[in-house]
Amino acid sequence: MAAPNPDAPRGDKPRRDAPRGDEPVPRDRLRRLTARERERYAADHPTSRALFDQADHLIGRVPMTWMSKWSGGFPLYLDTAAGARVTDVDGHRYADFALGDTGAMAGHSAPAVTAAINRRARQQGGITTMLPTEDAEWVAAELARRFGLPYWSFSLSATDANRWAIRLARLVTGRGKILVFSYCYHGSVDETFAILDDAGDVRSRPGNVGPAVDPASTTRVAHFNDLESVRAGLEHGDVAVIVTEPALTNIGIVLPEPGFLDGLRRLASQHGALLLIDETHTLSAGPGGMTATEGLRPDIVVVGKSIGGGVACGAYGITEQVAARLAEHTRSGAADIVDVGGVGGTLAGNALSTAAMRATLSEVLTEQAFEKMGELAARYTAGVQASIDEHRLPWSISRLGARAEYRFSSPAPRTGNDSAAAADPELDEYLHLYLANRGVLLTPFHNMALMCPATEVADVDLHTELFAAAVSDLLGR
Ligand code: PMP
């Protein structure tokens, strides 16, 4: 059996030892079956295991510590990837619904993207210089068309785009705090690692690594889908910007209830705060994310990961009004947004990254592609729902365009705290291993599945079949 990785970071999710009164899952059987799946995983992936065991110089034995979060005690090592498929070094092929946790929403090595990379890096030459290329304006104009905000700047990650946008928001409002939702995730942005505890107090998120200051001193926290808690946070008059995804996607999917997003906009305006919509994951809703599908009117939009077709990138856009206020503050020279004032990075907006974004947006993540991806996600959702219904499980599945995620609670959670409480790492591990052992990958942090333009009906149907089998096996039916 594969030994658990002792270096793996510990999550903040509770372990369920005692069955609850309404517990539909026989825990002993779950643990027995998980042990069986672990043995199969270890037996089927000796090369991955050996490479992992040899990685003595990597912190956590992996290039990035989250890579050890794959179930089974060690990660699969990548051999090749194309479209919606990956092959590991032991020769197993997978339908990949993890898709780089959205970084590969365009599919792995989409031909238009690799052609653009090749053109830029080999034929034209120049990966990073200190000079712009015309691709940047093309991408900015396309983002303006999709999201409705006229001015854009680039980063190499959504994290940095959020960081820099938050700095600009503080600059133009003259206020120090941000407001986020409990159990949000926006990358490793210091101010966002805050939750609300049961007493309604702001706390550091469990596991927050080396915070510079208590997040309560930088951040007000509200509950998603609870406008009263937003109002309470804004009433202090010190919030520069509300930072939120239009649906939470990093603690399961928590969809906004009708009127919530409109209410957010209204409250932000009433209290002099800006509204930053982080579309990094919710771009799955369509070409202009939920900003377009829901008719949102954010002051700032952040987007990253997917729009570079797998190449590091990020971007933030601002309105005419924010741009005008920014210009006032920078004209005097008091705020340096050009050099060493804390906004921007050397490789941001480099020629390779912008070439990849242009190819991805013009040829891969198109209107038609989103239509097909949404249909596949609907099919996936219906497949999972059929098993949930058949066995009357108190589980739910939520869909956001091309993305779907099941959660072990019903009805679907309406706040980040509700969703965190529904976490079940044991069930996650069983399902992830069951699927991986039979050719399907889900994102390791939760039960997220994403469709890309190359995903096929057969991939979705394979998942449906395996999910049904895993559940039947678990319930002994
Ligand atoms: N915003 C959101 C909504 C995210 O989900 C993530 C990453 N999961 C980020 C920002 C940060 O992206 P990156 O790690 O690429 O900086």
CSV table of C-alpha atoms and ligand atoms in Angstrom, one decimal:
chain,number,residue,atom,x,y,z
A,1,MET,CA,0.0,0.0,0.0
A,2,ALA,CA,1.2,3.5,-0.7
A,3,ALA,CA,2.5,5.3,2.3
A,4,PRO,CA,1.0,8.7,2.9
A,5,ASN,CA,3.4,11.5,2.2
A,6,PRO,CA,4.6,12.8,5.5
A,7,ASP,CA,5.6,16.1,3.9
A,8,ALA,CA,2.1,16.8,2.5
A,9,PRO,CA,0.6,20.0,3.8
A,10,ARG,CA,-2.2,19.4,6.1
A,11,GLY,CA,-5.5,21.0,5.1
A,12,ASP,CA,-8.0,22.6,7.4
A,13,LYS,CA,-10.7,20.2,6.6
A,14,PRO,CA,-12.2,18.2,9.5
A,15,ARG,CA,-11.9,14.4,9.5
A,16,ARG,CA,-15.1,12.6,10.1
A,17,ASP,CA,-14.5,9.8,12.6
A,18,ALA,CA,-17.9,9.2,14.1
A,19,PRO,CA,-20.8,8.5,11.8
A,20,ARG,CA,-23.5,11.2,12.1
A,21,GLY,CA,-27.1,10.4,12.6
A,22,ASP,CA,-27.9,11.1,8.9
A,23,GLU,CA,-24.7,9.5,7.7
A,24,PRO,CA,-25.4,7.8,4.4
A,25,VAL,CA,-21.9,6.4,4.0
A,26,PRO,CA,-20.8,3.3,5.9
A,27,ARG,CA,-17.4,4.6,7.1
A,28,ASP,CA,-15.8,1.2,7.7
A,29,ARG,CA,-16.7,0.1,4.2
A,30,LEU,CA,-15.4,3.4,2.9
A,31,ARG,CA,-12.0,2.9,4.6
A,32,ARG,CA,-11.8,-0.7,3.4
A,33,LEU,CA,-12.5,0.3,-0.2
A,34,THR,CA,-10.1,3.3,0.0
A,35,ALA,CA,-7.4,0.9,1.2
A,36,ARG,CA,-8.2,-1.4,-1.8
A,37,GLU,CA,-8.0,1.6,-4.2
A,38,ARG,CA,-4.7,2.7,-2.7
A,39,GLU,CA,-3.2,-0.7,-3.2
A,40,ARG,CA,-4.3,-0.7,-6.8
A,41,TYR,CA,-3.0,2.8,-7.3
A,42,ALA,CA,0.5,1.9,-5.9
A,43,ALA,CA,0.6,-1.3,-8.0
A,44,ASP,CA,-0.4,0.4,-11.2
A,45,HIS,CA,2.0,3.3,-10.9
A,46,PRO,CA,5.5,2.1,-10.0
A,47,THR,CA,7.4,4.6,-12.2
A,48,SER,CA,5.5,7.6,-10.7
A,49,ARG,CA,6.2,6.2,-7.3
A,50,ALA,CA,9.9,5.7,-8.0
A,51,LEU,CA,10.3,9.2,-9.3
A,52,PHE,CA,8.6,10.6,-6.3
A,53,ASP,CA,10.8,8.6,-4.0
A,54,GLN,CA,13.9,9.9,-5.7
A,55,ALA,CA,12.9,13.6,-5.5
A,56,ASP,CA,15.1,14.3,-2.5
A,57,HIS,CA,15.7,17.9,-3.2
A,58,LEU,CA,12.2,19.2,-3.6
A,59,ILE,CA,10.3,20.6,-0.7
A,60,GLY,CA,7.5,18.0,-0.1
A,61,ARG,CA,9.2,15.9,-2.9
A,62,VAL,CA,7.2,17.9,-5.6
A,63,PRO,CA,8.0,21.0,-7.6
A,64,MET,CA,5.1,22.8,-5.9
A,65,THR,CA,3.8,21.6,-2.6
A,66,TRP,CA,0.2,21.3,-3.7
A,67,MET,CA,1.2,18.6,-6.1
A,68,SER,CA,1.5,16.2,-3.2
A,69,LYS,CA,-2.2,16.7,-2.6
A,70,TRP,CA,-3.2,14.0,-5.1
A,71,SER,CA,-4.8,11.0,-3.4
A,72,GLY,CA,-2.8,7.8,-3.2
A,73,GLY,CA,0.2,9.1,-1.3
A,74,PHE,CA,2.2,10.2,-4.4
A,75,PRO,CA,1.4,12.1,-7.6
A,76,LEU,CA,1.2,10.7,-11.0
A,77,TYR,CA,4.1,11.9,-13.2
A,78,LEU,CA,3.2,13.5,-16.5
A,79,ASP,CA,4.5,12.0,-19.7
A,80,THR,CA,2.4,13.6,-22.4
A,81,ALA,CA,-0.7,15.7,-22.7
A,82,ALA,CA,-2.9,16.7,-25.6
A,83,GLY,CA,-6.4,18.3,-25.6
A,84,ALA,CA,-8.4,16.7,-22.8
A,85,ARG,CA,-6.1,13.8,-22.2
A,86,VAL,CA,-3.0,13.2,-20.3
A,87,THR,CA,-0.7,10.1,-20.1
A,88,ASP,CA,1.4,9.3,-17.1
A,89,VAL,CA,4.9,7.8,-17.1
A,90,ASP,CA,3.5,4.3,-16.5
A,91,GLY,CA,1.6,4.5,-19.7
A,92,HIS,CA,-1.9,5.1,-18.4
A,93,ARG,CA,-4.2,7.5,-20.2
A,94,TYR,CA,-6.7,9.7,-18.5
A,95,ALA,CA,-9.6,11.9,-19.4
A,96,ASP,CA,-8.5,15.0,-17.6
A,97,PHE,CA,-11.1,17.1,-15.9
A,98,ALA,CA,-8.6,18.7,-13.6
A,99,LEU,CA,-7.2,20.7,-16.5
A,100,GLY,CA,-4.5,22.4,-14.5
A,101,ASP,CA,-7.1,23.6,-12.0
A,102,THR,CA,-8.3,25.9,-14.9
A,103,GLY,CA,-4.8,26.8,-16.3
A,104,ALA,CA,-5.5,24.3,-19.1
A,105,MET,CA,-9.2,25.3,-19.7
A,106,ALA,CA,-8.1,25.7,-23.4
A,107,GLY,CA,-7.0,22.1,-23.4
A,108,HIS,CA,-3.5,20.8,-23.2
A,109,SER,CA,-1.2,22.2,-25.9
A,110,ALA,CA,-4.0,23.5,-28.1
A,111,PRO,CA,-2.5,23.6,-31.6
A,112,ALA,CA,-3.2,27.4,-32.0
A,113,VAL,CA,-1.4,28.1,-28.8
A,114,THR,CA,1.7,25.9,-29.5
A,115,ALA,CA,1.9,27.5,-33.0
A,116,ALA,CA,1.8,31.0,-31.5
A,117,ILE,CA,4.5,30.0,-28.9
A,118,ASN,CA,6.6,28.5,-31.6
A,119,ARG,CA,6.2,31.5,-33.8
A,120,ARG,CA,7.1,33.9,-31.0
A,121,ALA,CA,10.0,31.9,-29.5
A,122,ARG,CA,11.6,30.4,-32.5
A,123,GLN,CA,10.6,32.2,-35.7
A,124,GLN,CA,10.4,35.8,-34.5
A,125,GLY,CA,12.5,35.3,-31.4
A,126,GLY,CA,12.2,37.1,-28.1
A,127,ILE,CA,10.5,35.6,-25.1
A,128,THR,CA,11.2,38.4,-22.7
A,129,THR,CA,12.6,41.7,-23.8
A,130,MET,CA,11.8,45.2,-22.4
A,131,LEU,CA,9.7,46.0,-25.5
A,132,PRO,CA,6.0,45.6,-26.1
A,133,THR,CA,4.6,43.6,-29.0
A,134,GLU,CA,1.3,44.4,-30.8
A,135,ASP,CA,-0.2,41.3,-29.3
A,136,ALA,CA,-0.7,43.1,-26.0
A,137,GLU,CA,-3.1,45.7,-27.4
A,138,TRP,CA,-5.0,43.0,-29.3
A,139,VAL,CA,-5.5,41.1,-26.1
A,140,ALA,CA,-6.4,44.2,-24.0
A,141,ALA,CA,-9.0,45.2,-26.7
A,142,GLU,CA,-10.5,41.7,-26.7
A,143,LEU,CA,-10.7,41.6,-22.9
A,144,ALA,CA,-12.3,45.1,-23.0
A,145,ARG,CA,-14.9,43.7,-25.5
A,146,ARG,CA,-15.6,40.6,-23.4
A,147,PHE,CA,-15.7,42.2,-19.9
A,148,GLY,CA,-16.7,45.8,-20.8
A,149,LEU,CA,-13.8,47.5,-19.0
A,150,PRO,CA,-11.7,49.7,-21.3
A,151,TYR,CA,-8.2,49.6,-19.8
A,152,TRP,CA,-6.0,46.5,-19.0
A,153,SER,CA,-2.6,45.6,-17.6
A,154,PHE,CA,-0.8,42.2,-17.4
A,155,SER,CA,0.8,40.0,-14.8
A,156,LEU,CA,2.1,36.4,-14.8
A,157,SER,CA,-0.5,35.1,-12.4
A,158,ALA,CA,-4.0,35.9,-11.1
A,159,THR,CA,-2.4,36.3,-7.7
A,160,ASP,CA,-0.3,39.2,-8.9
A,161,ALA,CA,-3.2,40.7,-10.8
A,162,ASN,CA,-5.2,40.7,-7.6
A,163,ARG,CA,-2.3,42.1,-5.5
A,164,TRP,CA,-1.7,45.0,-7.9
A,165,ALA,CA,-5.3,45.8,-8.4
A,166,ILE,CA,-5.9,45.9,-4.6
A,167,ARG,CA,-3.0,48.4,-4.4
A,168,LEU,CA,-4.6,50.6,-7.0
A,169,ALA,CA,-7.9,50.4,-5.2
A,170,ARG,CA,-6.3,51.5,-2.0
A,171,LEU,CA,-4.6,54.3,-3.8
A,172,VAL,CA,-7.6,55.7,-5.6
A,173,THR,CA,-10.0,55.4,-2.6
A,174,GLY,CA,-7.5,56.5,0.1
A,175,ARG,CA,-8.8,53.6,2.2
A,176,GLY,CA,-6.8,50.8,3.8
A,177,LYS,CA,-9.0,47.7,4.0
A,178,ILE,CA,-10.5,45.2,1.7
A,179,LEU,CA,-13.7,43.1,2.2
A,180,VAL,CA,-13.7,39.4,1.2
A,181,PHE,CA,-16.0,36.5,1.7
A,182,SER,CA,-15.3,33.8,4.3
A,183,TYR,CA,-13.4,30.9,2.7
A,184,CYS,CA,-12.7,32.8,-0.5
A,185,TYR,CA,-9.5,32.1,-2.4
A,186,HIS,CA,-7.8,34.6,-4.7
A,187,GLY,CA,-4.2,33.2,-4.8
A,188,SER,CA,-1.6,34.0,-2.2
A,189,VAL,CA,-2.8,37.5,-1.5
A,190,ASP,CA,-2.0,38.3,2.1
A,191,GLU,CA,-5.2,40.3,2.9
A,192,THR,CA,-7.5,37.5,1.7
A,193,PHE,CA,-6.5,34.8,4.2
A,194,ALA,CA,-9.3,35.7,6.6
A,195,ILE,CA,-12.5,33.9,7.6
A,196,LEU,CA,-15.4,34.6,9.9
A,197,ASP,CA,-15.6,32.2,12.9
A,198,ASP,CA,-18.8,31.0,14.5
A,199,ALA,CA,-19.0,34.1,16.7
A,200,GLY,CA,-18.8,36.3,13.6
A,201,ASP,CA,-15.2,37.5,14.3
A,202,VAL,CA,-12.6,37.8,11.7
A,203,ARG,CA,-9.9,35.2,12.0
A,204,SER,CA,-6.8,34.1,10.1
A,205,ARG,CA,-7.7,31.3,7.8
A,206,PRO,CA,-6.5,28.0,9.4
A,207,GLY,CA,-3.1,27.1,8.0
A,208,ASN,CA,-2.3,30.7,7.0
A,209,VAL,CA,1.5,30.6,6.6
A,210,GLY,CA,3.5,33.4,8.3
A,211,PRO,CA,1.1,36.3,8.1
A,212,ALA,CA,2.8,39.6,8.3
A,213,VAL,CA,0.0,41.1,10.4
A,214,ASP,CA,-3.2,39.8,11.8
A,215,PRO,CA,-5.6,39.7,8.8
A,216,ALA,CA,-8.3,41.4,10.9
A,217,SER,CA,-6.2,44.5,10.7
A,218,THR,CA,-6.3,44.5,6.8
A,219,THR,CA,-9.6,42.8,6.0
A,220,ARG,CA,-13.3,42.8,6.7
A,221,VAL,CA,-15.0,39.5,6.1
A,222,ALA,CA,-18.6,38.8,5.1
A,223,HIS,CA,-20.6,35.7,4.3
A,224,PHE,CA,-21.4,35.0,0.7
A,225,ASN,CA,-25.1,35.4,-0.1
A,226,ASP,CA,-25.5,37.6,3.0
A,227,LEU,CA,-25.9,41.2,2.1
A,228,GLU,CA,-26.4,42.2,5.7
A,229,SER,CA,-23.0,41.0,6.6
A,230,VAL,CA,-21.6,43.0,3.6
A,231,ARG,CA,-23.3,46.1,4.8
A,232,ALA,CA,-22.0,45.6,8.3
A,233,GLY,CA,-18.4,45.4,6.9
A,234,LEU,CA,-18.8,48.4,4.7
A,235,GLU,CA,-20.4,50.6,7.3
A,236,HIS,CA,-17.0,51.2,9.0
A,237,GLY,CA,-16.2,53.4,6.0
A,238,ASP,CA,-12.6,52.0,5.6
A,239,VAL,CA,-13.1,49.4,2.8
A,240,ALA,CA,-11.3,50.3,-0.4
A,241,VAL,CA,-12.5,47.4,-2.4
A,242,ILE,CA,-14.8,44.3,-2.2
A,243,VAL,CA,-12.8,41.4,-3.7
A,244,THR,CA,-14.9,38.5,-4.7
A,245,GLU,CA,-15.5,35.8,-7.3
A,246,PRO,CA,-19.0,36.1,-8.6
A,247,ALA,CA,-19.5,32.5,-7.4
A,248,LEU,CA,-17.2,31.0,-4.9
A,249,THR,CA,-15.3,28.2,-6.7
A,250,ASN,CA,-12.5,27.4,-4.3
A,251,ILE,CA,-14.6,25.9,-1.5
A,252,GLY,CA,-16.8,23.8,-3.7
A,253,ILE,CA,-19.0,25.9,-6.0
A,254,VAL,CA,-21.2,28.3,-4.1
A,255,LEU,CA,-23.5,30.0,-6.5
A,256,PRO,CA,-24.9,33.5,-5.9
A,257,GLU,CA,-28.6,33.7,-5.0
A,258,PRO,CA,-30.8,35.9,-7.1
A,259,GLY,CA,-30.2,39.6,-6.3
A,260,PHE,CA,-26.9,39.0,-4.3
A,261,LEU,CA,-24.5,40.3,-7.0
A,262,ASP,CA,-26.7,43.3,-7.7
A,263,GLY,CA,-26.9,44.0,-4.0
A,264,LEU,CA,-23.1,43.9,-3.8
A,265,ARG,CA,-22.8,46.5,-6.5
A,266,ARG,CA,-25.3,48.7,-4.9
A,267,LEU,CA,-23.7,48.4,-1.4
A,268,ALA,CA,-20.2,49.1,-2.8
A,269,SER,CA,-21.4,52.3,-4.5
A,270,GLN,CA,-23.4,53.4,-1.5
A,271,HIS,CA,-20.3,53.0,0.8
A,272,GLY,CA,-17.7,54.4,-1.6
A,273,ALA,CA,-15.9,51.1,-2.1
A,274,LEU,CA,-14.9,49.6,-5.4
A,275,LEU,CA,-16.0,46.2,-6.6
A,276,LEU,CA,-13.3,43.8,-7.9
A,277,ILE,CA,-14.7,40.7,-9.6
A,278,ASP,CA,-12.1,37.9,-9.9
A,279,GLU,CA,-13.1,35.9,-12.9
A,280,THR,CA,-10.1,33.5,-12.8
A,281,HIS,CA,-12.2,30.4,-12.4
A,282,THR,CA,-15.7,31.8,-13.3
A,283,LEU,CA,-14.6,32.4,-16.8
A,284,SER,CA,-16.0,29.0,-17.2
A,285,ALA,CA,-19.4,30.7,-17.4
A,286,GLY,CA,-18.7,32.1,-20.9
A,287,PRO,CA,-16.3,34.2,-22.9
A,288,GLY,CA,-16.8,37.2,-20.6
A,289,GLY,CA,-17.3,35.2,-17.5
A,290,MET,CA,-20.1,36.0,-15.1
A,291,THR,CA,-19.4,39.7,-15.6
A,292,ALA,CA,-21.0,39.2,-19.0
A,293,THR,CA,-23.6,36.5,-18.3
A,294,GLU,CA,-24.9,38.3,-15.2
A,295,GLY,CA,-24.5,41.8,-16.5
A,296,LEU,CA,-22.3,42.8,-13.6
A,297,ARG,CA,-20.7,46.3,-13.4
A,298,PRO,CA,-17.4,45.8,-11.6
A,299,ASP,CA,-14.8,48.6,-11.2
A,300,ILE,CA,-12.0,46.1,-11.6
A,301,VAL,CA,-11.9,42.6,-13.2
A,302,VAL,CA,-9.1,40.1,-12.6
A,303,VAL,CA,-8.6,37.1,-14.9
A,304,GLY,CA,-5.7,34.7,-15.1
A,305,LYS,CA,-4.6,31.1,-15.6
A,306,SER,CA,-6.8,30.0,-18.5
A,307,ILE,CA,-6.4,32.9,-20.9
A,308,GLY,CA,-2.8,32.0,-21.8
A,309,GLY,CA,-3.7,28.4,-22.9
A,310,GLY,CA,-1.3,27.1,-20.2
A,311,VAL,CA,1.4,29.8,-20.4
A,312,ALA,CA,1.8,31.9,-17.3
A,313,CYS,CA,-0.4,35.0,-17.5
A,314,GLY,CA,-2.8,37.2,-15.7
A,315,ALA,CA,-4.6,40.5,-16.3
A,316,TYR,CA,-6.7,43.2,-14.6
A,317,GLY,CA,-9.0,45.7,-16.2
A,318,ILE,CA,-10.3,49.0,-14.8
A,319,THR,CA,-13.1,51.3,-15.7
A,320,GLU,CA,-12.8,54.8,-17.2
A,321,GLN,CA,-13.6,56.3,-13.7
A,322,VAL,CA,-10.9,54.3,-11.9
A,323,ALA,CA,-8.4,55.1,-14.7
A,324,ALA,CA,-9.2,58.8,-14.3
A,325,ARG,CA,-8.7,58.7,-10.5
A,326,LEU,CA,-5.5,56.7,-11.0
A,327,ALA,CA,-4.2,59.3,-13.4
A,328,GLU,CA,-4.9,62.1,-10.8
A,329,HIS,CA,-2.9,60.2,-8.2
A,330,THR,CA,0.0,59.4,-10.5
A,331,ARG,CA,0.3,62.7,-12.2
A,332,SER,CA,1.8,64.3,-9.1
A,333,GLY,CA,4.4,61.6,-8.9
A,334,ALA,CA,3.3,60.6,-5.4
A,335,ALA,CA,2.4,57.1,-6.5
A,336,ASP,CA,4.9,55.3,-8.8
A,337,ILE,CA,3.0,52.8,-10.9
A,338,VAL,CA,5.9,52.7,-13.4
A,339,ASP,CA,9.0,51.5,-11.5
A,340,VAL,CA,9.4,50.5,-7.9
A,341,GLY,CA,6.1,51.6,-6.4
A,342,GLY,CA,4.8,48.0,-5.8
A,343,VAL,CA,2.7,47.5,-9.0
A,344,GLY,CA,4.1,45.3,-11.8
A,345,GLY,CA,6.7,42.7,-12.5
A,346,THR,CA,9.7,42.3,-14.8
A,347,LEU,CA,8.3,39.5,-16.9
A,348,ALA,CA,4.7,40.6,-16.8
A,349,GLY,CA,3.2,41.1,-20.3
A,350,ASN,CA,6.2,39.4,-21.9
A,351,ALA,CA,6.1,38.6,-25.6
A,352,LEU,CA,5.5,34.9,-25.2
A,353,SER,CA,2.7,35.3,-22.6
A,354,THR,CA,0.9,37.9,-24.7
A,355,ALA,CA,1.3,35.8,-27.9
A,356,ALA,CA,-0.2,32.8,-26.1
A,357,MET,CA,-3.1,34.9,-24.7
A,358,ARG,CA,-3.9,36.2,-28.2
A,359,ALA,CA,-4.0,32.7,-29.7
A,360,THR,CA,-6.1,31.4,-26.8
A,361,LEU,CA,-8.6,34.2,-27.0
A,362,SER,CA,-8.8,34.4,-30.7
A,363,GLU,CA,-8.8,30.7,-31.7
A,364,VAL,CA,-9.5,28.5,-28.7
A,365,LEU,CA,-11.7,29.9,-25.9
A,366,THR,CA,-14.2,31.2,-28.3
A,367,GLU,CA,-18.0,31.7,-28.1
A,368,GLN,CA,-18.6,28.4,-29.9
A,369,ALA,CA,-16.1,26.6,-27.7
A,370,PHE,CA,-17.9,27.8,-24.5
A,371,GLU,CA,-21.2,26.6,-25.9
A,372,LYS,CA,-19.9,23.1,-26.4
A,373,MET,CA,-18.1,23.1,-23.1
A,374,GLY,CA,-21.3,24.2,-21.3
A,375,GLU,CA,-23.3,21.4,-22.9
A,376,LEU,CA,-20.8,18.8,-21.8
A,377,ALA,CA,-20.8,20.1,-18.3
A,378,ALA,CA,-24.6,19.9,-18.3
A,379,ARG,CA,-24.3,16.3,-19.4
A,380,TYR,CA,-21.7,15.6,-16.7
A,381,THR,CA,-24.0,17.3,-14.0
A,382,ALA,CA,-27.0,15.3,-15.1
A,383,GLY,CA,-25.0,12.1,-14.9
A,384,VAL,CA,-23.9,12.8,-11.3
A,385,GLN,CA,-27.3,13.9,-10.3
A,386,ALA,CA,-28.8,10.7,-11.5
A,387,SER,CA,-26.7,8.7,-9.1
A,388,ILE,CA,-27.4,11.1,-6.3
A,389,ASP,CA,-31.1,10.7,-6.9
A,390,GLU,CA,-31.0,6.9,-7.4
A,391,HIS,CA,-29.4,6.4,-4.0
A,392,ARG,CA,-31.2,9.4,-2.3
A,393,LEU,CA,-27.8,10.7,-1.2
A,394,PRO,CA,-27.8,14.0,0.7
A,395,TRP,CA,-25.2,15.3,-1.8
A,396,SER,CA,-25.5,18.1,-4.5
A,397,ILE,CA,-23.8,19.1,-7.7
A,398,SER,CA,-23.4,22.7,-8.9
A,399,ARG,CA,-22.6,23.8,-12.4
A,400,LEU,CA,-21.0,27.0,-13.6
A,401,GLY,CA,-20.9,26.9,-17.4
A,402,ALA,CA,-18.1,24.6,-18.3
A,403,ARG,CA,-17.4,23.7,-14.7
A,404,ALA,CA,-19.2,21.4,-12.2
A,405,GLU,CA,-18.5,20.2,-8.7
A,406,TYR,CA,-20.1,17.8,-6.3
A,407,ARG,CA,-20.3,18.5,-2.7
A,408,PHE,CA,-21.4,16.2,0.2
A,409,SER,CA,-24.3,18.2,1.4
A,410,SER,CA,-27.8,18.9,0.2
A,411,PRO,CA,-29.1,21.5,-0.6
A,412,ALA,CA,-26.0,23.0,-2.1
A,413,PRO,CA,-24.1,25.2,0.4
A,414,ARG,CA,-25.0,29.0,0.3
A,415,THR,CA,-21.9,30.3,2.1
A,416,GLY,CA,-18.2,29.4,2.3
A,417,ASN,CA,-18.6,28.3,5.9
A,418,ASP,CA,-21.5,26.0,5.0
A,419,SER,CA,-19.4,24.5,2.2
A,420,ALA,CA,-16.3,24.1,4.4
A,421,ALA,CA,-18.4,22.2,6.9
A,422,ALA,CA,-19.5,19.8,4.2
A,423,ALA,CA,-15.9,18.8,3.3
A,424,ASP,CA,-15.3,15.1,3.6
A,425,PRO,CA,-11.6,14.3,2.8
A,426,GLU,CA,-12.2,10.6,3.2
A,427,LEU,CA,-14.9,10.5,0.6
A,428,ASP,CA,-12.8,12.8,-1.7
A,429,GLU,CA,-9.9,10.4,-1.5
A,430,TYR,CA,-12.0,7.3,-2.2
A,431,LEU,CA,-13.7,8.9,-5.2
A,432,HIS,CA,-10.5,10.5,-6.6
A,433,LEU,CA,-8.6,7.2,-6.4
A,434,TYR,CA,-11.5,5.1,-7.8
A,435,LEU,CA,-11.7,7.4,-10.8
A,436,ALA,CA,-7.9,7.8,-11.3
A,437,ASN,CA,-7.5,4.0,-11.1
A,438,ARG,CA,-9.9,3.8,-14.0
A,439,GLY,CA,-8.8,6.6,-16.2
A,440,VAL,CA,-10.4,9.8,-15.0
A,441,LEU,CA,-8.7,12.8,-13.2
A,442,LEU,CA,-10.5,15.4,-11.1
A,443,THR,CA,-8.8,18.4,-9.6
A,444,PRO,CA,-7.1,17.2,-6.4
A,445,PHE,CA,-8.2,20.0,-4.1
A,446,HIS,CA,-11.9,19.3,-4.4
A,447,ASN,CA,-14.3,17.5,-6.7
A,448,MET,CA,-14.1,20.0,-9.5
A,449,ALA,CA,-14.5,19.0,-13.1
A,450,LEU,CA,-13.8,21.3,-16.0
A,451,MET,CA,-14.5,20.8,-19.7
A,452,CYS,CA,-12.2,22.1,-22.4
A,453,PRO,CA,-12.9,22.5,-26.1
A,454,ALA,CA,-11.3,19.0,-26.8
A,455,THR,CA,-13.4,17.2,-24.1
A,456,GLU,CA,-15.6,14.6,-25.7
A,457,VAL,CA,-19.0,13.1,-24.8
A,458,ALA,CA,-17.2,9.8,-24.2
A,459,ASP,CA,-15.0,11.4,-21.5
A,460,VAL,CA,-18.1,12.7,-19.7
A,461,ASP,CA,-19.9,9.3,-20.0
A,462,LEU,CA,-16.9,7.5,-18.7
A,463,HIS,CA,-17.0,9.7,-15.6
A,464,THR,CA,-20.8,9.2,-15.2
A,465,GLU,CA,-20.3,5.4,-15.4
A,466,LEU,CA,-17.4,5.3,-12.9
A,467,PHE,CA,-19.1,7.7,-10.5
A,468,ALA,CA,-22.2,5.4,-10.5
A,469,ALA,CA,-20.0,2.4,-10.0
A,470,ALA,CA,-18.0,4.0,-7.2
A,471,VAL,CA,-21.2,5.0,-5.3
A,472,SER,CA,-22.8,1.5,-5.8
A,473,ASP,CA,-19.7,-0.1,-4.5
A,474,LEU,CA,-19.6,2.2,-1.5
A,475,LEU,CA,-23.2,1.5,-0.6
A,476,GLY,CA,-22.9,-2.2,-1.3
A,477,ARG,CA,-25.8,-2.1,-3.8
B,1,PMP,N1,-8.2,33.9,-8.1
B,1,PMP,C1,-8.9,32.7,-8.1
B,1,PMP,C2,-10.4,32.9,-8.1
B,1,PMP,C3,-8.3,31.5,-8.0
B,1,PMP,O1,-9.0,30.4,-8.0
B,1,PMP,C4,-6.9,31.4,-8.1
B,1,PMP,C5,-6.1,30.1,-8.0
B,1,PMP,N2,-6.9,29.0,-7.8
B,1,PMP,C6,-6.2,32.6,-8.1
B,1,PMP,C7,-6.8,33.8,-8.2
B,1,PMP,C8,-4.7,32.6,-8.2
B,1,PMP,O2,-4.2,32.1,-9.4
B,1,PMP,P1,-2.7,31.8,-9.5
B,1,PMP,O3,-2.3,30.7,-8.5
B,1,PMP,O4,-2.5,31.4,-10.9
B,1,PMP,O5,-2.0,33.1,-9.2
